[in-house]
Short mmCIF file of C-alpha atoms in Angstrom, two decimals:
data_model
loop_
_atom_site.label_atom_id
_atom_site.label_comp_id
_atom_site.label_asym_id
_atom_site.label_seq_id
_atom_site.Cartn_x
_atom_site.Cartn_y
_atom_site.Cartn_z
CA UNK A 1 3.41 -29.28 11.06
CA UNK A 2 4.90 -27.34 13.91
CA UNK A 3 6.28 -23.82 13.35
CA UNK A 4 9.34 -22.85 15.06
CA UNK A 5 9.36 -20.00 17.42
CA UNK A 6 12.50 -18.05 16.41
CA UNK A 7 11.05 -15.02 14.45
CA UNK A 8 13.46 -14.55 11.45
CA UNK A 9 13.72 -10.91 10.55
CA UNK A 10 14.56 -9.81 6.91
CA UNK A 11 15.03 -6.37 5.05
CA UNK A 12 15.03 -6.11 1.62
CA UNK A 13 16.02 -2.75 0.15
CA UNK A 14 15.07 -0.97 -3.21
CA UNK A 15 18.79 -1.12 -4.24
CA UNK A 16 18.74 -4.96 -3.89
CA UNK A 17 20.55 -5.02 -0.75
CA UNK A 18 19.09 -7.36 2.11
CA UNK A 19 20.00 -8.20 5.53
CA UNK A 20 18.37 -11.41 7.22
CA UNK A 21 18.83 -12.41 10.72
CA UNK A 22 18.14 -16.17 11.47
CA UNK A 23 18.83 -16.98 14.88
CA UNK A 24 20.98 -14.04 15.90
CA UNK A 25 23.31 -14.66 12.52
CA UNK A 26 23.13 -11.86 10.24
CA UNK A 27 23.28 -12.90 6.39
CA UNK A 28 23.75 -9.87 4.07
CA UNK A 29 23.84 -9.85 0.42
CA UNK A 30 23.20 -7.77 -2.75
CA UNK A 31 20.99 -8.76 -5.67
CA UNK A 32 20.48 -6.90 -9.11
CA UNK A 33 17.26 -5.39 -7.95
CA UNK A 34 14.48 -5.63 -5.39
CA UNK A 35 12.69 -8.32 -6.84
CA UNK A 36 15.91 -10.49 -7.02
CA UNK A 37 16.78 -9.85 -3.46
CA UNK A 38 13.26 -10.63 -2.43
CA UNK A 39 13.73 -14.08 -4.00
CA UNK A 40 17.01 -14.59 -2.39
CA UNK A 41 15.71 -13.79 0.98
CA UNK A 42 12.91 -16.55 0.51
CA UNK A 43 15.41 -19.22 -0.68
CA UNK A 44 17.57 -18.57 2.13
CA UNK A 45 14.84 -18.62 4.78
CA UNK A 46 13.16 -21.83 3.07
CA UNK A 47 16.61 -23.31 3.39
CA UNK A 48 16.56 -22.59 7.08
CA UNK A 49 13.29 -24.08 7.37
CA UNK A 50 14.25 -27.21 5.48
CA UNK A 51 17.09 -27.42 7.94
CA UNK A 52 14.49 -27.13 11.10
CA UNK A 53 12.23 -29.76 9.38
CA UNK A 54 9.37 -27.14 9.92
CA UNK A 55 7.82 -24.10 9.01
CA UNK A 56 9.65 -20.90 10.38
CA UNK A 57 7.96 -17.44 11.01
CA UNK A 58 9.60 -14.35 9.77
CA UNK A 59 8.66 -10.73 9.19
CA UNK A 60 9.99 -9.71 5.87
CA UNK A 61 10.32 -5.65 5.39
CA UNK A 62 10.63 -4.18 1.80
CA UNK A 63 9.94 -0.50 0.26
CA UNK A 64 6.29 -1.53 0.19
CA UNK A 65 5.88 -2.49 4.18
CA UNK A 66 6.22 -5.02 6.61
CA UNK A 67 4.40 -8.72 6.59
CA UNK A 68 4.66 -11.69 8.99
CA UNK A 69 4.85 -14.72 6.94
CA UNK A 70 5.68 -18.47 7.37
CA UNK A 71 7.97 -19.92 5.39
CA UNK A 72 7.64 -23.84 4.48
CA UNK A 73 10.58 -25.82 3.68
CA UNK A 74 9.56 -26.42 0.32
CA UNK A 75 9.75 -22.54 -0.34
CA UNK A 76 5.92 -21.58 -0.14
CA UNK A 77 5.41 -18.53 1.55
CA UNK A 78 2.08 -17.59 3.39
CA UNK A 79 0.79 -14.66 5.65
CA UNK A 80 1.25 -15.43 8.93
CA UNK A 81 -2.32 -14.95 10.56
CA UNK A 82 -0.93 -15.17 14.23
CA UNK A 83 0.57 -11.85 14.30
CA UNK A 84 -0.56 -8.51 12.56
CA UNK A 85 1.36 -7.10 10.16
CA UNK A 86 4.01 -4.49 11.87
CA UNK A 87 4.22 -1.11 11.07
CA UNK A 88 7.47 0.76 10.84
CA UNK A 89 7.23 2.94 13.88
CA UNK A 90 7.95 6.65 13.26
CA UNK A 91 9.81 8.33 16.08
CA UNK A 92 7.71 10.37 18.19
CA UNK A 93 7.66 14.15 16.91
CA UNK A 94 8.85 16.56 19.26
CA UNK A 95 8.67 20.39 19.23
CA UNK A 96 11.74 22.20 19.50
CA UNK A 97 11.66 24.46 22.67
CA UNK A 98 10.85 27.92 21.54
CA UNK A 99 10.82 31.32 23.21
CA UNK A 100 7.43 32.58 23.68
CA UNK A 101 6.89 35.54 21.25
CA UNK A 102 3.37 36.35 22.07
CA UNK A 103 1.36 36.54 24.94
CA UNK A 104 -2.48 37.56 24.84
CA UNK A 105 -3.10 40.37 27.48
CA UNK A 106 -6.68 40.55 26.88
CA UNK A 107 -9.73 38.57 27.04
CA UNK A 108 -10.96 37.34 23.94
CA UNK A 109 -13.76 39.62 22.28
CA UNK A 110 -16.65 37.52 22.88
CA UNK A 111 -16.22 36.53 26.48
CA UNK A 112 -15.47 40.02 27.34
CA UNK A 113 -18.60 41.46 25.34
CA UNK A 114 -20.72 38.54 27.61
CA UNK A 115 -19.45 39.79 30.71
CA UNK A 116 -20.57 43.44 30.00
CA UNK A 117 -23.92 42.44 28.66
CA UNK A 118 -23.11 43.61 25.21
CA UNK A 119 -24.45 42.28 22.17
CA UNK A 120 -22.41 41.48 19.40
CA UNK A 121 -23.81 42.57 15.95
#
């Protein structure tokens, strides 16, 4: 059984809303809760697999994380081991530019005492 190469992207939110992108077309709907939205998402994707006549690959995102899966025409969902799980990437943290508020004007105590051959007690 072949697997189509078009990757389907699905996002299910905790409030029951969901977005599924299949072949560039966005499908949006709202269910009573996250579990119901997840079930509707699988139904939509498996319907597409049935239309294609083969297993389809998808990445499912929900409040618990992201998983690559294969969805069969009969509705069976299995982990897609071909691709590792995707992590939601956080934007790189950047430090805000801030003015210099302190500049050390002396050497650290330890280095200065070694240079002066002093023993630190």
